[in-house]
Coordinates of C-alpha atoms in Angstrom, one line a residue:
Chain P
X1 CA -31.8 62.1 5.6
X2 CA -35.3 60.5 5.5
X3 CA -36.8 60.3 9.0
X4 CA -40.0 58.6 9.2
X5 CA -42.2 59.8 12.2
X6 CA -45.2 58.3 13.7
X7 CA -48.4 60.2 14.5
X8 CA -49.6 57.6 16.8
X9 CA -53.5 57.4 17.1
X10 CA -54.6 60.9 18.2
X11 CA -53.7 64.6 17.5
X12 CA -51.3 65.1 19.9
X13 CA -49.5 61.4 19.6
X14 CA -46.3 62.4 18.2
X15 CA -43.6 61.6 20.6
X16 CA -41.2 64.1 22.2
X17 CA -38.5 62.5 20.1
X18 CA -40.4 62.6 17.1
X19 CA -41.7 66.4 17.7
X20 CA -37.9 67.4 18.0
X21 CA -36.6 65.6 14.8
X22 CA -39.4 67.1 12.8
X23 CA -38.4 70.6 14.6
X24 CA -34.7 69.9 13.0
X25 CA -35.9 69.0 9.8
X26 CA -35.6 71.3 6.7
X27 CA -38.9 70.0 5.2
X28 CA -41.7 68.4 6.7
X29 CA -44.5 66.0 5.0
X30 CA -47.4 64.2 6.3
X31 CA -49.4 61.5 4.7
X32 CA -52.9 60.8 5.9
X33 CA -54.1 58.5 3.6
X34 CA -52.7 55.2 5.3
X35 CA -55.1 55.5 8.6
X36 CA -56.9 58.3 10.4
X37 CA -55.5 60.2 13.2
X38 CA -58.4 60.9 15.5
X39 CA -58.5 64.8 16.4
X40 CA -55.4 65.6 14.1
X41 CA -54.9 69.6 14.2
X42 CA -52.7 70.2 11.5
X43 CA -52.6 73.7 12.1
X44 CA -51.6 72.8 15.8
X45 CA -49.0 70.4 14.5
X46 CA -47.5 73.1 12.4
X47 CA -47.1 75.3 15.4
X48 CA -45.4 72.8 17.6
X49 CA -43.2 72.2 14.9
X50 CA -42.4 75.5 13.6
X51 CA -42.7 75.0 9.7
X52 CA -45.7 73.9 7.5
X53 CA -46.4 70.4 6.9
X54 CA -47.1 69.6 3.1
X55 CA -49.8 66.8 3.0
X56 CA -49.0 64.3 0.3
X57 CA -51.3 61.6 -1.2
X58 CA -50.8 57.9 -2.2
X59 CA -50.0 59.0 -5.9
X60 CA -47.2 61.1 -4.8
X61 CA -45.3 58.6 -2.5
X62 CA -45.8 55.9 -4.7
X63 CA -45.6 57.2 -8.2
X64 CA -43.7 60.5 -7.9
X65 CA -41.7 60.5 -4.9
X66 CA -38.9 62.3 -6.6
X67 CA -39.5 65.8 -4.8
X68 CA -39.3 63.6 -1.4
X69 CA -35.9 61.6 -2.1
X70 CA -34.3 64.7 -4.0
X71 CA -35.1 66.7 -0.4
X72 CA -33.7 64.0 1.5
X73 CA -30.6 63.6 -0.6
X74 CA -29.3 67.3 0.2
X75 CA -31.2 68.0 3.3
X76 CA -33.3 66.6 6.5
X77 CA -36.8 65.5 5.6
X78 CA -39.4 64.5 8.1
X79 CA -42.0 62.2 6.8
X80 CA -45.0 62.0 9.3
X81 CA -47.2 59.0 9.2
X82 CA -50.3 58.0 11.3
X83 CA -49.7 55.2 13.9
X84 CA -46.3 53.4 13.8
X85 CA -44.7 54.2 10.5
X86 CA -43.6 50.6 8.8
X87 CA -47.3 49.1 9.2
X88 CA -48.3 50.3 5.9
X89 CA -46.4 48.7 2.9
X90 CA -46.2 51.8 1.0
X91 CA -43.6 53.3 3.5
X92 CA -41.7 50.2 3.3
X93 CA -41.4 50.9 -0.2
X94 CA -40.4 54.5 0.3
X95 CA -37.8 53.5 2.4
X96 CA -36.5 51.0 0.1
X97 CA -36.2 53.6 -2.5
X98 CA -34.3 56.1 -0.2
X99 CA -32.1 53.4 0.7
X100 CA -31.4 52.4 -2.9
X101 CA -30.9 56.1 -3.7
X102 CA -28.1 56.3 -0.9
X103 CA -30.2 58.4 1.4
X104 CA -30.2 57.3 5.0
X105 CA -33.4 56.9 7.0
X106 CA -34.6 56.8 10.5
X107 CA -37.6 55.6 12.0
X108 CA -39.1 57.4 15.0
X109 CA -41.7 54.8 16.4
X110 CA -45.3 55.9 17.3
X111 CA -48.5 54.2 19.2
X112 CA -50.1 51.4 16.7
X113 CA -53.4 50.4 16.6
X114 CA -52.6 46.8 17.4
X115 CA -51.6 46.9 20.8
X116 CA -53.7 50.0 21.7
X117 CA -57.1 48.3 20.4
X118 CA -55.8 45.3 22.5
X119 CA -55.1 47.0 25.6
X120 CA -58.5 49.1 25.5
X121 CA -60.3 45.9 25.2
X122 CA -58.5 44.1 28.0
X123 CA -57.4 41.5 25.8
X124 CA -53.6 40.2 25.8
X125 CA -51.6 41.1 22.8
X126 CA -49.6 37.8 22.9
X127 CA -52.8 35.9 22.4
X128 CA -53.5 37.4 19.2
X129 CA -53.1 35.6 15.9
X130 CA -52.3 37.4 12.6
X131 CA -54.5 40.6 11.7
X132 CA -56.1 41.3 8.6
X133 CA -58.0 43.8 7.0
X134 CA -61.8 43.9 5.5
X135 CA -61.7 45.7 2.5
X136 CA -64.6 47.1 0.5
X137 CA -67.0 45.3 -1.3
X138 CA -65.7 46.5 -4.7
X139 CA -62.3 44.8 -3.8
X140 CA -63.5 41.8 -2.2
X141 CA -61.2 39.7 -0.2
X142 CA -61.8 36.7 1.7
X143 CA -58.4 36.8 3.8
X144 CA -60.2 38.3 6.8
X145 CA -62.5 35.5 7.1
X146 CA -59.9 32.9 6.4
X147 CA -57.6 34.6 9.0
X148 CA -60.3 34.3 11.4
X149 CA -61.0 31.0 11.0
X150 CA -57.5 29.9 11.5
X151 CA -57.0 31.8 14.5
X152 CA -60.1 30.7 16.0
X153 CA -59.0 27.0 15.5
X154 CA -56.0 28.1 17.7
X155 CA -58.3 29.8 20.3
X156 CA -56.5 32.9 19.5
X157 CA -57.9 36.6 19.0
X158 CA -58.2 38.1 15.8
X159 CA -57.9 42.1 15.0
X160 CA -59.9 43.2 11.8
X161 CA -58.6 46.6 10.5
X162 CA -61.2 48.4 8.3
X163 CA -60.3 49.7 5.0
X164 CA -60.0 53.4 4.3
X165 CA -60.0 55.3 1.2
X166 CA -58.9 58.9 2.3
X167 CA -59.2 60.7 -0.8
X168 CA -62.8 59.9 -1.3
X169 CA -63.4 60.5 2.5
X170 CA -64.6 56.9 3.0
X171 CA -63.7 54.7 6.3
X172 CA -65.4 51.7 6.9
X173 CA -67.6 51.3 9.8
X174 CA -67.9 48.6 12.0
X175 CA -71.4 47.6 10.8
X176 CA -70.3 47.8 7.3
X177 CA -67.3 45.2 8.2
X178 CA -70.0 43.2 10.0
X179 CA -72.0 43.0 7.1
X180 CA -69.0 42.3 4.8
X181 CA -67.9 39.5 7.3
X182 CA -71.6 38.0 7.9
X183 CA -71.5 37.9 3.8
X184 CA -68.3 35.8 3.9
X185 CA -69.5 33.5 6.8
X186 CA -72.5 32.7 4.3
X187 CA -70.2 32.0 1.5
X188 CA -67.4 30.0 3.2
X189 CA -69.5 28.8 6.2
X190 CA -67.3 27.7 9.1
X191 CA -69.3 29.1 11.9
X192 CA -66.8 31.9 12.8
X193 CA -68.6 34.8 12.2
X194 CA -72.4 34.3 13.1
X195 CA -75.0 37.1 14.5
X196 CA -74.0 34.9 17.8
X197 CA -70.3 35.4 17.5
X198 CA -68.7 37.6 20.5
X199 CA -66.8 40.5 18.9
X200 CA -65.7 43.7 20.3
X201 CA -65.8 47.4 18.5
X202 CA -63.3 49.9 19.1
X203 CA -64.1 53.1 17.9
X204 CA -61.5 56.1 18.1
X205 CA -58.9 54.1 20.0
X206 CA -56.4 56.9 21.7
X207 CA -59.0 59.7 21.8
X208 CA -61.2 61.1 24.8
X209 CA -64.1 59.8 23.2
X210 CA -63.2 56.3 22.4
X211 CA -65.7 53.6 22.6
X212 CA -65.3 49.9 23.2
X213 CA -68.1 47.6 23.3
X214 CA -68.3 43.6 23.4
X215 CA -71.6 42.2 22.3
X216 CA -73.0 39.7 19.8
X217 CA -72.1 40.6 16.5
X218 CA -75.9 40.6 15.8
X219 CA -76.5 43.4 18.2
X220 CA -73.3 45.3 17.4
X221 CA -74.1 46.0 13.9
X222 CA -77.1 47.8 15.2
X223 CA -75.3 50.3 17.2
X224 CA -73.7 53.8 16.1
X225 CA -70.4 54.0 17.2
X226 CA -69.8 57.5 15.6
X227 CA -67.1 58.7 13.3
X228 CA -64.4 56.3 12.2
X229 CA -61.6 55.0 12.8
X230 CA -63.5 51.5 13.9
X231 CA -61.8 48.4 14.2
X232 CA -63.2 45.1 15.2
X233 CA -61.9 42.3 17.5
X234 CA -63.2 38.5 17.5
X235 CA -61.7 37.2 20.8
X236 CA -60.7 33.8 20.9
X237 CA -60.6 31.9 24.2
X238 CA -60.8 34.3 27.2
X239 CA -58.5 33.8 30.0
X240 CA -60.5 34.6 33.2
X241 CA -58.8 38.3 33.5
X242 CA -59.9 38.9 29.7
X243 CA -63.0 38.0 30.4
X244 CA -63.3 40.1 33.3
X245 CA -61.8 43.0 31.5
X246 CA -64.3 42.6 28.8
X247 CA -67.1 43.1 31.4
X248 CA -65.8 45.9 33.2
X249 CA -63.9 47.9 30.2
X250 CA -66.2 46.7 27.2
X251 CA -69.4 46.4 29.1
X252 CA -69.9 42.7 27.8
X253 CA -72.5 40.9 29.4
X254 CA -71.7 37.9 32.1
X255 CA -73.2 34.9 29.4
X256 CA -71.4 36.6 26.7
X257 CA -67.8 35.8 28.0
X258 CA -68.4 32.6 30.0
Chain N
X1 CA -58.8 59.3 38.1
X2 CA -55.9 56.7 37.1
X3 CA -54.1 57.5 33.6
X4 CA -51.9 54.9 32.1
X5 CA -49.4 56.9 30.0
X6 CA -46.9 54.8 27.7
X7 CA -43.3 56.0 27.5
X8 CA -42.7 54.3 24.5
X9 CA -39.6 52.5 23.6
X10 CA -37.3 55.5 24.1
X11 CA -36.3 58.2 26.5
X12 CA -38.5 60.8 24.6
X13 CA -41.0 58.5 23.5
X14 CA -44.1 59.7 25.5
X15 CA -46.3 61.5 23.3
X16 CA -47.4 65.2 23.5
X17 CA -50.8 64.0 24.9
X18 CA -49.2 61.9 27.6
X19 CA -47.1 64.5 28.5
X20 CA -49.7 67.1 28.9
X21 CA -52.0 64.5 31.0
X22 CA -48.9 63.9 33.3
X23 CA -48.2 67.7 34.0
X24 CA -51.9 68.1 34.8
X25 CA -51.5 64.9 37.3
X26 CA -51.5 65.5 41.1
X27 CA -49.1 62.6 41.4
X28 CA -47.0 60.6 38.9
X29 CA -45.6 57.0 39.4
X30 CA -43.7 55.2 36.9
X31 CA -43.0 51.4 36.7
X32 CA -39.7 50.2 34.9
X33 CA -39.9 46.7 35.5
X34 CA -42.0 45.2 32.8
X35 CA -39.7 46.7 30.0
X36 CA -36.6 48.7 29.5
X37 CA -36.8 51.9 28.2
X38 CA -33.7 52.9 26.1
X39 CA -32.1 55.9 27.3
X40 CA -34.6 56.9 29.8
X41 CA -33.3 60.3 31.5
X42 CA -35.7 59.9 34.7
X43 CA -34.4 63.7 36.0
X44 CA -34.9 65.0 32.2
X45 CA -38.6 63.6 32.2
X46 CA -39.2 65.0 35.7
X47 CA -38.3 68.4 34.5
X48 CA -40.7 68.1 31.3
X49 CA -43.4 67.1 33.5
X50 CA -42.7 69.7 36.1
X51 CA -43.0 67.2 39.2
X52 CA -41.2 64.3 40.7
X53 CA -41.9 60.9 39.3
X54 CA -42.0 58.1 41.9
X55 CA -40.7 54.7 40.4
X56 CA -42.4 51.7 41.9
X57 CA -41.6 48.1 41.4
X58 CA -43.8 44.8 40.9
X59 CA -44.4 44.1 44.9
X60 CA -46.1 47.5 45.2
X61 CA -48.1 47.6 42.0
X62 CA -49.4 44.1 42.5
X63 CA -49.4 43.3 46.0
X64 CA -49.6 46.9 47.9
X65 CA -51.5 49.1 45.3
X66 CA -53.4 50.8 47.9
X67 CA -51.3 54.1 47.9
X68 CA -51.8 54.5 44.0
X69 CA -55.4 53.8 44.2
X70 CA -56.2 55.8 47.2
X71 CA -54.4 58.9 45.3
X72 CA -56.4 58.0 42.1
X73 CA -59.9 58.2 44.5
X74 CA -59.1 61.8 45.4
X75 CA -57.1 63.1 42.6
X76 CA -55.3 62.9 39.0
X77 CA -52.5 60.0 39.1
X78 CA -50.6 59.3 36.2
X79 CA -49.0 56.0 35.7
X80 CA -46.1 55.6 33.3
X81 CA -45.5 52.4 31.7
X82 CA -42.7 51.4 29.3
X83 CA -44.2 50.8 25.4
X84 CA -47.9 50.7 25.3
X85 CA -49.5 50.6 28.8
X86 CA -51.8 47.7 29.0
X87 CA -49.3 44.9 27.0
X88 CA -48.3 43.7 30.3
X89 CA -50.9 41.5 32.3
X90 CA -49.9 43.5 35.7
X91 CA -51.4 46.7 34.2
X92 CA -54.6 45.0 33.1
X93 CA -54.8 44.0 36.9
X94 CA -54.2 47.4 38.4
X95 CA -56.8 48.8 36.0
X96 CA -59.5 46.3 37.1
X97 CA -58.6 46.8 40.7
X98 CA -59.1 50.8 40.1
X99 CA -62.3 50.2 38.2
X100 CA -63.6 48.1 41.3
X101 CA -62.7 50.5 43.6
X102 CA -65.1 53.1 41.2
X103 CA -62.1 54.9 40.0
X104 CA -62.3 56.0 36.4
X105 CA -59.3 55.1 34.2
X106 CA -57.8 56.5 30.8
X107 CA -55.0 55.2 28.6
X108 CA -52.5 57.0 26.7
X109 CA -50.9 54.9 23.9
X110 CA -47.0 54.8 23.2
X111 CA -45.0 52.8 20.8
X112 CA -44.6 49.1 21.2
X113 CA -42.0 46.8 20.6
X114 CA -44.3 44.4 18.3
X115 CA -44.8 47.1 15.4
X116 CA -41.6 48.6 16.2
X117 CA -39.6 45.4 15.7
X118 CA -41.4 44.4 12.8
X119 CA -41.2 47.9 11.1
X120 CA -37.3 48.2 11.7
X121 CA -36.7 44.8 10.2
X122 CA -38.9 45.3 7.3
X123 CA -41.3 42.4 7.9
X124 CA -45.0 43.0 7.5
X125 CA -47.1 43.5 10.8
X126 CA -50.1 41.5 9.5
X127 CA -47.8 38.4 8.4
X128 CA -47.0 37.8 12.4
X129 CA -48.4 35.2 14.1
X130 CA -48.7 35.2 18.0
X131 CA -45.6 36.3 19.9
X132 CA -44.0 34.7 22.9
X133 CA -41.6 35.5 25.6
X134 CA -38.3 33.6 26.1
X135 CA -38.1 33.2 29.7
X136 CA -34.8 32.3 32.1
X137 CA -33.7 28.9 32.6
X138 CA -34.7 28.8 36.0
X139 CA -38.3 29.4 34.9
X140 CA -38.4 27.3 32.1
X141 CA -41.1 27.3 29.2
X142 CA -41.8 25.3 26.2
X143 CA -44.1 28.0 24.9
X144 CA -41.8 30.1 22.7
X145 CA -40.9 26.9 20.6
X146 CA -44.2 25.6 20.5
X147 CA -45.4 29.2 19.3
X148 CA -42.9 29.5 16.8
X149 CA -43.7 25.6 15.2
X150 CA -47.5 26.8 15.0
X151 CA -46.6 30.1 13.3
X152 CA -43.9 28.4 11.0
X153 CA -46.5 25.6 9.9
X154 CA -48.5 28.5 8.5
X155 CA -45.5 30.8 7.2
X156 CA -45.7 33.5 9.7
X157 CA -43.4 35.5 11.4
X158 CA -42.5 35.1 15.0
X159 CA -41.6 37.9 17.6
X160 CA -39.7 36.5 20.6
X161 CA -39.4 38.7 23.5
X162 CA -37.1 38.2 26.2
X163 CA -37.2 38.0 29.6
X164 CA -36.6 40.5 31.9
X165 CA -36.0 40.8 36.0
X166 CA -35.4 44.5 36.4
X167 CA -34.6 44.4 40.2
X168 CA -31.8 41.9 39.6
X169 CA -30.6 44.1 37.0
X170 CA -31.0 41.2 34.2
X171 CA -32.3 41.4 30.8
X172 CA -32.0 38.5 28.6
X173 CA -29.4 39.0 25.4
X174 CA -30.2 37.4 22.1
X175 CA -27.3 34.8 22.7
X176 CA -28.9 33.6 25.8
X177 CA -32.1 33.8 23.9
X178 CA -30.6 31.6 21.1
X179 CA -29.2 29.0 23.5
X180 CA -32.2 28.6 25.1
X181 CA -34.0 28.2 21.9
X182 CA -31.4 25.7 20.2
X183 CA -32.0 23.9 23.7
X184 CA -35.9 23.5 23.1
X185 CA -35.2 22.6 19.7
X186 CA -33.1 19.7 21.0
X187 CA -36.0 18.8 23.3
X188 CA -38.7 19.0 21.3
X189 CA -37.3 18.3 17.8
X190 CA -39.6 20.0 15.2
X191 CA -36.7 21.5 12.7
X192 CA -38.0 25.0 13.7
X193 CA -34.8 26.6 15.5
X194 CA -31.8 25.0 14.4
X195 CA -28.3 26.8 13.9
X196 CA -29.2 27.3 10.0
X197 CA -32.7 29.0 10.6
X198 CA -32.9 32.6 9.4
X199 CA -33.4 34.9 12.5
X200 CA -33.4 38.6 12.9
X201 CA -31.8 40.3 16.3
X202 CA -33.4 43.9 16.8
X203 CA -31.5 45.4 19.5
X204 CA -32.2 48.6 21.4
X205 CA -35.3 49.2 18.9
X206 CA -36.1 53.0 19.0
X207 CA -33.0 54.5 19.9
X208 CA -30.4 56.2 17.6
X209 CA -28.1 53.2 18.2
X210 CA -30.5 50.5 17.3
X211 CA -29.0 47.2 15.4
X212 CA -30.9 45.4 13.0
X213 CA -29.4 42.0 12.0
X214 CA -30.8 38.8 9.9
X215 CA -28.6 36.2 9.4
X216 CA -28.3 32.2 10.5
X217 CA -29.3 31.6 14.1
X218 CA -25.6 30.1 14.8
X219 CA -23.8 33.2 13.3
X220 CA -26.4 35.6 15.3
X221 CA -25.3 34.0 18.4
X222 CA -21.9 34.7 17.9
X223 CA -22.4 38.3 17.8
X224 CA -22.2 41.2 20.3
X225 CA -25.2 43.3 20.0
X226 CA -24.4 45.6 23.0
X227 CA -26.7 46.5 25.9
X228 CA -30.5 45.3 26.1
X229 CA -33.1 45.4 25.2
X230 CA -33.2 42.7 22.4
X231 CA -35.6 40.8 20.8
X232 CA -35.7 37.8 18.1
X233 CA -37.6 37.5 14.9
X234 CA -38.0 33.9 13.2
X235 CA -39.3 35.2 10.0
X236 CA -41.7 32.7 8.3
X237 CA -42.6 33.1 4.4
X238 CA -41.0 36.1 2.8
X239 CA -42.9 38.4 0.5
X240 CA -40.0 39.8 -2.4
X241 CA -40.5 43.1 -0.6
X242 CA -39.8 41.6 2.7
X243 CA -36.8 39.9 1.5
X244 CA -35.3 42.9 -0.4
X245 CA -36.1 45.2 3.3
X246 CA -34.1 42.4 5.1
X247 CA -31.1 42.5 2.7
X248 CA -31.1 46.3 2.5
X249 CA -32.0 47.3 6.4
X250 CA -30.9 44.0 8.1
X251 CA -27.7 43.2 6.3
X252 CA -29.2 39.8 5.1
X253 CA -27.3 37.9 2.5
X254 CA -29.1 37.2 -0.5
X255 CA -28.9 33.3 -0.2
X256 CA -30.6 33.8 3.5
X257 CA -33.7 35.3 2.1
X258 CA -34.3 33.4 -1.0

């Protein structure tokens, strides 16, 4: 059996159920390449689980998953994953491979950045349109800008996730993402992301030193939000409770949220 | 201090961090009216936390929150919430009231039905448009149908949450939601939700007896998915990996996902 277990957003974000399942597993793997788990203490986690945790990278999971699958054929394998397990395509692939090999699979859910970032900013989840990822300039994509335009036309909020390359030790910061989005605005000008657009930066969601800051894009770009992970929210039409929440919890000025 | 702590989707869905914060709190409240936590064992949770958990209802939280706020002024109050804390508007209100009273607030995130339902069905989170709630017929709303139409026009998936009235012991089942949606289709005919539309029912997400079933709406309506909570997903355009996942994990027939 192969059990995907969400680590949530924070070093102690695993659920009691997830911990119990990992404790009962014969082998425990963890992938830490699809997202960052703030303050993850791998040694501490191993102690809680009571067995070693083998960290695997994208190449292993996507190209050489045989060790994982063979172990899951004969025993119980826990596969720890940042956030909620199936948000990344790579985990759906692994689960499909397991199913095709006749291996039972199971998911233990964890907190995910989507609802967390919305909640930290005081924005309502059901008013978010589709989300998108801002990718690094060497792998350019217009999708985040096009998604933003589409959502804005409908008054919806947009969550922009920021690219990560764990092996290279790179995780995009909000300032880089803003620069890329401003570049897309210049290229495909639809007035959806300018220095005057209201946006929210959420840094290190789920941790004790999370920062949530709403301001004009031009000002946010100049601020230092500390270490990653960062995400960017571009609000659509604000309900008055959302406007109030942005002032109280994200330090937005009155004129920004009117 | 007032700490909102997500209980996730399952009786043991609270995170290690959430448990630790609840253990350190002077008073622990829980609201169980915004959503159902499958298999929640309140006695067991009290034992884990090491102190009694006071269950509060909507009236208390929205109209008489003074006990909670006064306790949070002088001590540390944990407020347990199904799923991820700020998804329900009522919690944003309470957090705003606390902030206005000079009380520090904090959020410990939990798994939420949005990413969980998508993941269980093998559908990609970023391909979901906005979500909506199907409300009971005595409080009718066209919003879920209009949301579905809007998302379908863009090829996006739609998550439909189902209404709950905890105090009356009512939680909408997928069959009721389908009936309501078919009624809206008749009233506002846009060919978005007919007996032939592909949909997915996710019952008891996060629990060991979760059911995930993709089929035509007309067939899903006749099936018994057991106790709530249920949600409904209406897929938009399927990527071939999503189509494969619906076959393998949601028992969809080949012709349904082509």
